[in-house]
C-alpha cells in the first residue's frame, strides 16, 4: 500500500473508541475501497491518567496543538464534543490544511457556516454524517441520494433519549420522572439530560437537515422549540383514544410562504410509520416532490453505529484525497432565508382543559373557536374527581398558529375555564 493517511483523533470516549475499533476490524475492507492505509497517529484526551486501549503506533496527548500543527496529520476526526473551544481547535486545524470529520451537532448547527467558509478558503473537506441520527446515513441521503428532487417536508424522531422516554410512558404507563431516572441508570440519558429533554438536541439536528434539505441558511434560533417535560400520562391516554400517539417530532416544512421548523411533542396518527418507531431508535421521514414519501430508520446513537458514520466520512475524504477533489463538496445555500410567520404556520391542534360543569359552557367555548373560524375534528368530555368539573379534549381541523393562540387566550380568560392543561400539534388529515 503506497498511500498512508494519517489521522489525529480528538476524543477517545464512546465514539472515539468505536472509531478505533472499526478502523482495526475493517482495515482490509477500508484499504480495498480507498487504496489507502489509515493510521491514527495521535489522540487528544483531557485525562492522561485514564487507562486506554489504543494501537501501538498511537500516542496520547492533552495538548491539541500537538495534533492541529502536526504536518504529518492529514485528517482530524473530532469526537470530543463542546462548542467554543472545539471551534477554536478545528479552525486552527483547517488553517493548517487538515480535513475534518465531526460528530458534533452542537457545533455544526451553531457554527457550520464559519467552518465551511474556512474549509473553502483552505481547500479542506468537512464531513459530519454522525451529527444527525447517528448510524442513519441521512445527510448523505439528502445531499446525494435525493439531490435531484425538491424536498418539501422532513419529519424526524432524531433524539433517542426522548423517544425512549415517550415509548416507556406510552407502553408501561410510567410517569416522566421515573422513566427519565431509569433511562439515566441504563445509560441512555446523559447525567444532564437538559438538551435532550427540552428539545435542543433535536432542534440542532433539524437545523442541520433543514439547511441541507431546503438549501437555505436556516438558523437554530428560528426553530420553534418545546420539550417533553410537561407531558402527562392523561394526554398519552386521550391521544390513544383519539387514534394518535405522542412523539417528540422535528417537523421542517418548505412551501411558497417559506420554511418553518419545529421540535415539539406532536400527536401522530397511530398508523403513521413514525408512530411505531420505539425505544431509543431514530427515523427520518422525507417527502420529495418527485420521489414521494421515504423513511430512514436506525440507531441514532451508540458507540459502533455512530463510529460507522464517522469512518464512512473518513473514507469519503480518503477518496477525495486520492482523486484530488478535496474542498469541492460544499455548495452554498441556493435560497435566502425565508421564515414563515405565525399566520403562515398551519396545523391541527389538540387542547385539554378543565371547565365548570354548567349549562351553556360548551356554547361559550364553541363561540370562541367560531370567532376564529376554527372547527373541530374530534371532541371528548369526561367527569373528573372534582365537584362540578368536566375535562374536555379537542382536536381541531387545520388552523394558523396565530388564530389558535388568540382562541386559547380568549378561552383562558373565560370565568368557567378552570385550567388549560395542554396544547399539542397534531399531524395528519385536514
Ligand atoms: P464522551 O464519551 O464524553 O467522550 C468525549 C471524549 O473527548 C473523551 O475521551 C474526553 O477525554 C475527550 N474530551 C472532551 N473534552 C475535551 C477537551 N476539552 N480536551 C481534550 N479532550 C476532551 O463523548 P461521546 O459520547 O463519544 O461523544 C462525542 C461526540 O459525538 C459529541 O459531539 C457527541 O454529541 C457526538 N455524538 C455522540 C453519539 C453517541 O452515541 N455517544 C452519537 C452521535 C453524536 P477523557 O476521556 O480524558 O475524558
Ligand atoms: N443524546 C442524543 C440522543 C445522542 O439521545 O439522541 C445522539 O445524538
XYZ file of C-alpha atoms and ligand atoms in Angstrom:
486
model
C 0.000 0.000 0.000
C 1.657 3.220 -1.170
C -0.696 5.763 0.354
C -0.822 6.226 4.089
C -3.311 8.704 5.503
C -2.543 9.952 8.967
C -5.388 10.797 11.334
C -5.498 12.836 14.531
C -8.402 11.839 16.776
C -9.903 14.428 19.127
C -11.628 12.465 21.909
C -11.488 8.848 22.998
C -14.833 8.330 24.697
C -17.809 6.341 23.412
C -17.492 7.335 19.742
C -13.696 7.731 19.651
C -13.125 4.194 20.930
C -15.675 2.957 18.338
C -13.691 4.687 15.570
C -10.521 2.882 16.651
C -12.410 -0.426 16.758
C -13.912 -0.032 13.268
C -10.613 1.068 11.719
C -8.996 -2.018 13.273
C -11.743 -4.556 12.483
C -12.490 -3.295 8.946
C -8.906 -2.488 7.973
C -8.755 -4.641 4.802
C -12.182 -3.520 3.606
C -11.249 0.154 4.014
C -7.908 -0.324 2.273
C -9.652 -2.133 -0.583
C -12.223 0.659 -1.004
C -9.836 3.573 -0.768
C -6.402 2.308 -1.728
C -5.157 3.952 1.480
C -3.747 2.667 4.718
C -5.125 4.640 7.679
C -3.044 5.233 10.759
C -4.127 7.108 13.894
C -1.028 8.984 14.973
C -2.340 10.991 17.947
C -5.385 11.159 20.186
C -6.435 14.168 22.256
C -7.924 13.410 25.677
C -8.409 15.520 28.772
C -7.342 12.974 31.378
C -3.959 11.428 30.521
C -4.133 9.076 33.528
C -7.217 7.096 32.428
C -6.344 3.589 31.214
C -6.876 3.372 27.392
C -6.606 0.813 24.640
C -5.015 2.356 21.546
C -2.986 0.897 18.643
C 0.765 0.580 19.228
C 1.584 3.433 16.803
C -0.861 5.873 18.501
C 0.234 8.427 21.069
C -1.978 10.260 23.559
C -1.793 13.973 24.229
C -3.717 16.579 26.187
C -2.331 19.431 24.029
C -4.468 19.981 20.933
C -1.668 21.825 19.115
C 0.258 18.527 19.018
C -2.422 17.466 16.544
C -3.556 20.644 14.770
C 0.043 21.687 13.988
C 1.479 18.269 13.187
C 2.425 18.410 9.475
C 2.119 14.616 9.185
C -1.595 14.634 10.092
C -3.948 14.806 7.092
C -7.383 14.379 8.667
C -8.801 15.325 12.061
C -11.670 13.294 13.476
C -13.442 15.350 16.141
C -15.429 13.227 18.587
C -14.854 15.161 21.802
C -17.952 17.411 21.831
C -18.123 21.002 23.078
C -18.678 24.204 21.135
C -16.438 27.273 21.549
C -13.150 25.583 22.470
C -13.740 22.891 19.829
C -14.458 25.552 17.203
C -11.106 27.211 18.003
C -9.310 23.871 17.634
C -10.983 22.991 14.339
C -10.442 26.454 12.816
C -6.761 26.202 13.697
C -6.625 22.699 12.189
C -8.252 23.917 8.964
C -5.751 26.785 8.760
C -3.082 24.101 8.870
C -4.771 22.331 5.940
C -6.397 19.460 7.826
C -9.610 17.850 6.581
C -12.287 17.422 9.250
C -14.776 14.746 10.236
C -17.029 15.655 13.150
C -19.936 14.021 15.010
C -20.693 17.272 16.819
C -24.229 18.522 16.055
C -23.988 21.316 18.634
C -21.006 22.759 16.771
C -22.280 22.188 13.224
C -25.749 23.625 13.983
C -24.253 26.759 15.524
C -21.026 27.325 13.603
C -21.343 25.229 10.450
C -21.224 28.261 8.159
C -17.971 29.525 9.699
C -16.377 26.087 9.455
C -17.443 25.683 5.815
C -16.073 29.125 4.892
C -12.722 28.261 6.492
C -12.684 24.911 4.672
C -13.404 26.548 1.323
C -10.599 29.046 1.890
C -8.097 26.291 2.653
C -9.481 23.650 0.220
C -10.327 21.298 3.061
C -13.164 18.823 3.429
C -15.704 18.902 6.254
C -17.979 15.881 6.777
C -20.490 15.476 9.619
C -22.758 12.467 8.906
C -22.771 11.280 12.548
C -24.084 14.621 13.791
C -27.682 13.759 12.802
C -29.347 10.464 13.720
C -26.061 8.607 14.477
C -25.962 5.451 12.352
C -28.625 6.508 9.802
C -26.891 7.949 6.697
C -29.466 10.724 6.393
C -27.104 13.562 5.452
C -25.649 11.584 2.564
C -29.193 10.608 1.538
C -30.314 14.233 1.368
C -27.129 15.531 -0.252
C -26.627 12.722 -2.767
C -29.490 10.221 -2.957
C -32.232 12.857 -3.167
C -30.178 15.638 -4.742
C -32.232 15.536 -7.964
C -35.503 16.127 -6.093
C -37.132 19.091 -4.319
C -37.697 18.198 -0.671
C -40.726 19.954 0.805
C -41.084 18.272 4.200
C -38.977 16.315 6.668
C -40.235 14.770 9.899
C -37.778 13.238 12.290
C -37.528 11.346 15.528
C -33.925 12.435 15.949
C -33.428 12.160 19.691
C -33.129 8.677 21.155
C -33.414 9.681 24.809
C -36.789 11.375 24.447
C -38.123 8.638 22.176
C -37.175 6.069 24.815
C -38.961 8.113 27.492
C -42.098 8.622 25.368
C -42.201 4.921 24.442
C -41.981 3.780 28.059
C -44.587 6.330 29.186
C -46.999 5.083 26.497
C -46.331 1.331 26.866
C -45.896 0.978 30.629
C -47.957 3.948 31.864
C -44.965 5.227 33.867
C -44.624 8.943 34.618
C -41.955 11.178 33.063
C -39.653 11.499 36.116
C -39.497 7.728 36.760
C -38.672 6.889 33.116
C -36.005 9.595 32.939
C -34.359 8.137 36.058
C -34.486 4.633 34.546
C -33.023 5.905 31.234
C -30.134 7.505 33.128
C -29.471 4.278 35.055
C -29.442 2.332 31.761
C -27.013 4.855 30.260
C -29.402 6.141 27.521
C -29.947 9.555 29.037
C -26.983 11.723 29.946
C -26.297 12.844 33.523
C -27.503 16.286 32.390
C -30.420 15.448 30.084
C -31.494 19.090 29.580
C -30.571 19.380 25.891
C -32.380 16.115 25.097
C -35.497 16.580 27.211
C -36.020 20.243 26.329
C -35.707 19.517 22.600
C -32.476 21.455 21.949
C -30.556 18.382 20.732
C -33.325 17.566 18.223
C -33.560 21.246 17.189
C -29.830 21.269 16.358
C -30.256 18.174 14.206
C -33.346 19.563 12.450
C -31.451 22.815 11.771
C -28.705 20.840 10.012
C -31.259 18.843 7.979
C -33.227 21.988 7.037
C -30.162 23.846 5.748
C -29.286 20.857 3.563
C -32.780 19.761 2.566
C -34.099 23.227 1.680
C -30.763 24.780 0.615
C -31.461 27.771 2.846
C -29.329 29.268 5.661
C -31.830 28.355 8.388
C -30.701 29.019 11.978
C -31.174 27.245 15.298
C -32.834 30.402 16.727
C -35.588 30.111 14.095
C -36.747 26.698 15.338
C -39.974 26.630 17.414
C -38.978 24.564 20.394
C -40.910 22.738 23.102
C -39.605 19.749 25.063
C -41.342 16.807 26.699
C -41.219 17.747 30.389
C -44.902 18.720 30.603
C -46.325 15.572 29.011
C -48.749 13.742 31.259
C -49.998 10.169 31.195
C -53.516 11.621 30.727
C -52.540 13.210 27.371
C -50.918 9.990 26.195
C -54.093 8.067 27.123
C -56.500 10.529 25.449
C -54.271 10.726 22.371
C -54.504 6.918 22.000
C -58.272 7.103 22.441
C -58.461 9.604 19.585
C -56.210 7.465 17.350
C -52.905 9.220 17.937
C -49.514 8.607 19.539
C -47.464 11.440 21.052
C -43.804 11.644 19.952
C -41.160 14.369 20.089
C -41.043 15.170 16.391
C -38.933 17.623 14.426
C -41.018 18.921 11.526
C -39.434 21.024 8.768
C -41.719 22.313 6.016
C -40.958 24.355 2.935
C -43.645 25.869 0.688
C -44.275 29.103 -1.223
C -44.533 31.057 2.094
C -41.119 29.926 3.294
C -39.773 27.472 5.835
C -40.973 26.515 9.306
C -39.125 24.149 11.600
C -40.497 22.967 14.914
C -39.464 20.456 17.521
C -42.354 19.676 19.825
C -44.425 16.839 21.258
C -46.743 16.030 18.362
C -49.767 13.752 18.039
C -49.240 11.421 15.077
C -51.909 9.080 13.667
C -51.198 5.616 15.128
C -50.880 4.153 11.609
C -48.170 6.717 10.610
C -44.809 4.891 10.171
C -43.111 7.212 12.682
C -45.621 6.156 15.374
C -44.080 2.700 15.524
C -40.500 3.954 15.921
C -39.927 2.951 19.525
C -37.365 2.973 22.320
C -34.090 4.776 21.539
C -34.426 4.328 17.752
C -34.432 7.261 15.329
C -36.186 7.718 11.998
C -36.426 10.480 9.427
C -39.349 10.811 7.036
C -38.580 12.779 3.867
C -41.183 13.993 1.341
C -39.817 14.882 -2.088
C -41.884 16.275 -4.973
C -40.719 13.522 -7.311
C -39.867 10.613 -5.015
C -42.922 10.977 -2.729
C -42.604 9.602 0.810
C -39.421 7.914 2.063
C -38.374 6.846 5.544
C -34.961 6.083 7.021
C -34.759 4.154 10.294
C -31.977 3.000 12.595
C -29.902 3.583 15.716
C -29.486 7.286 16.417
C -26.576 6.874 18.825
C -24.211 4.358 20.382
C -20.539 3.503 20.016
C -20.444 1.444 16.811
C -23.445 2.904 14.907
C -22.072 6.427 15.377
C -18.487 5.381 14.660
C -19.684 3.736 11.413
C -20.914 7.114 10.196
C -17.665 8.791 11.281
C -15.468 6.239 9.490
C -17.643 6.430 6.347
C -16.966 10.185 6.306
C -13.268 9.440 6.678
C -13.497 7.083 3.692
C -15.175 9.845 1.645
C -12.246 12.144 2.430
C -9.698 9.452 1.562
C -11.361 9.043 -1.833
C -11.341 12.831 -2.364
C -7.649 12.969 -1.454
C -6.866 10.229 -3.987
C -8.947 11.943 -6.672
C -7.580 15.408 -5.861
C -11.085 16.757 -5.220
C -10.894 17.825 -1.586
C -12.576 21.116 -0.670
C -15.081 20.929 -3.523
C -18.067 19.221 -1.867
C -19.561 22.301 -0.180
C -22.391 24.032 -2.029
C -23.633 27.435 -0.785
C -27.383 27.544 0.032
C -29.351 28.402 -3.109
C -32.108 30.483 -1.460
C -32.138 33.351 1.055
C -33.688 32.539 4.410
C -37.465 32.907 4.475
C -39.081 32.011 7.813
C -42.856 31.572 7.989
C -44.893 33.891 10.220
C -47.373 32.574 12.792
C -50.172 33.321 10.289
C -48.464 31.036 7.783
C -47.773 28.141 10.164
C -50.769 25.853 9.769
C -51.537 22.609 11.609
C -54.213 20.800 13.542
C -54.185 21.298 17.340
C -55.140 19.313 20.429
C -56.189 21.082 23.607
C -57.120 19.624 27.015
C -58.862 21.831 29.567
C -60.837 21.697 32.814
C -64.084 23.677 32.925
C -67.125 24.278 35.156
C -69.828 21.713 34.500
C -72.630 24.234 33.849
C -75.286 24.923 31.235
C -74.025 26.998 28.293
C -70.343 26.182 28.888
C -69.933 24.356 25.595
C -71.607 27.121 23.632
C -69.241 29.726 25.192
C -66.335 27.552 24.099
C -67.587 26.913 20.574
C -68.382 30.634 20.148
C -64.738 31.481 20.796
C -63.495 28.901 18.297
C -66.103 30.053 15.758
C -64.827 33.664 16.035
C -61.509 32.462 14.628
C -63.137 30.102 12.134
C -61.736 27.040 13.933
C -63.743 23.832 13.555
C -63.396 20.562 15.452
C -62.289 17.196 14.178
C -62.737 15.306 17.474
C -64.203 16.047 20.888
C -64.245 14.081 24.178
C -65.622 15.152 27.555
C -65.247 13.380 30.880
C -66.210 13.949 34.500
C -63.355 14.393 36.997
C -62.874 13.776 40.720
C -63.515 17.496 41.336
C -67.054 18.605 42.222
C -68.828 20.355 39.298
C -65.916 19.947 36.878
C -65.575 18.487 33.357
C -62.436 17.664 31.420
C -62.577 18.463 27.682
C -60.266 17.209 24.927
C -60.494 18.678 21.434
C -58.701 18.159 18.169
C -59.258 20.972 15.680
C -59.042 20.995 11.908
C -56.182 22.984 10.319
C -55.675 26.366 11.978
C -52.970 29.035 11.901
C -50.660 29.318 14.890
C -51.758 32.933 15.447
C -55.527 32.191 15.391
C -55.114 29.225 17.723
C -53.042 31.268 20.182
C -55.706 34.007 20.260
C -58.501 31.462 20.744
C -56.569 29.800 23.602
C -56.037 33.200 25.270
C -59.754 34.013 24.997
C -60.628 30.598 26.435
C -58.238 31.112 29.325
C -59.989 34.364 30.220
C -63.455 32.707 30.458
C -64.594 32.507 34.098
C -65.825 28.934 33.520
C -62.415 27.687 32.321
C -60.519 26.431 35.367
C -57.316 25.400 33.620
C -55.805 24.779 30.180
C -53.647 21.703 30.789
C -52.016 21.059 27.459
C -51.814 22.027 23.810
C -50.117 19.899 21.136
C -49.619 19.997 17.415
C -51.495 17.241 15.564
C -50.327 15.726 12.274
C -52.429 14.012 9.619
C -55.752 14.866 7.985
C -57.263 18.305 7.334
P -17.601 11.087 25.502
O -17.815 9.636 25.677
O -17.920 12.007 26.612
O -16.081 11.295 25.067
C -15.503 12.552 24.907
C -14.005 12.373 24.731
O -13.443 13.648 24.415
C -13.276 11.853 25.959
O -12.261 10.979 25.573
C -12.691 13.121 26.591
O -11.478 12.911 27.263
C -12.425 13.964 25.368
N -12.538 15.397 25.642
C -13.668 16.080 25.919
N -13.398 17.385 26.088
C -12.052 17.509 25.920
C -11.159 18.604 25.962
N -11.584 19.839 26.220
N -9.845 18.381 25.742
C -9.410 17.139 25.492
N -10.214 16.046 25.398
C -11.517 16.241 25.636
O -18.436 11.631 24.232
P -19.065 10.763 23.059
O -20.379 10.182 23.519
O -18.066 9.882 22.469
O -19.493 11.938 22.021
C -18.526 12.604 21.263
C -19.185 13.493 20.229
O -20.005 12.705 19.369
C -20.124 14.561 20.794
O -20.085 15.706 19.984
C -21.495 13.910 20.677
O -22.555 14.844 20.602
C -21.340 13.180 19.366
N -22.237 12.052 19.207
C -22.247 11.077 20.149
C -23.103 9.995 19.987
C -23.108 8.878 20.989
O -23.847 7.905 20.782
N -22.336 8.930 22.071
C -23.957 9.919 18.876
C -23.892 10.945 17.901
C -23.027 12.002 18.082
P -11.350 11.969 28.559
O -11.525 10.568 28.030
O -9.982 12.224 29.062
O -12.447 12.366 29.478
N -28.344 12.449 23.293
C -28.541 12.065 21.921
C -29.832 11.250 21.805
C -27.342 11.263 21.442
O -30.419 10.875 22.831
O -30.291 11.015 20.682
C -27.219 11.200 19.940
O -27.047 12.450 19.351
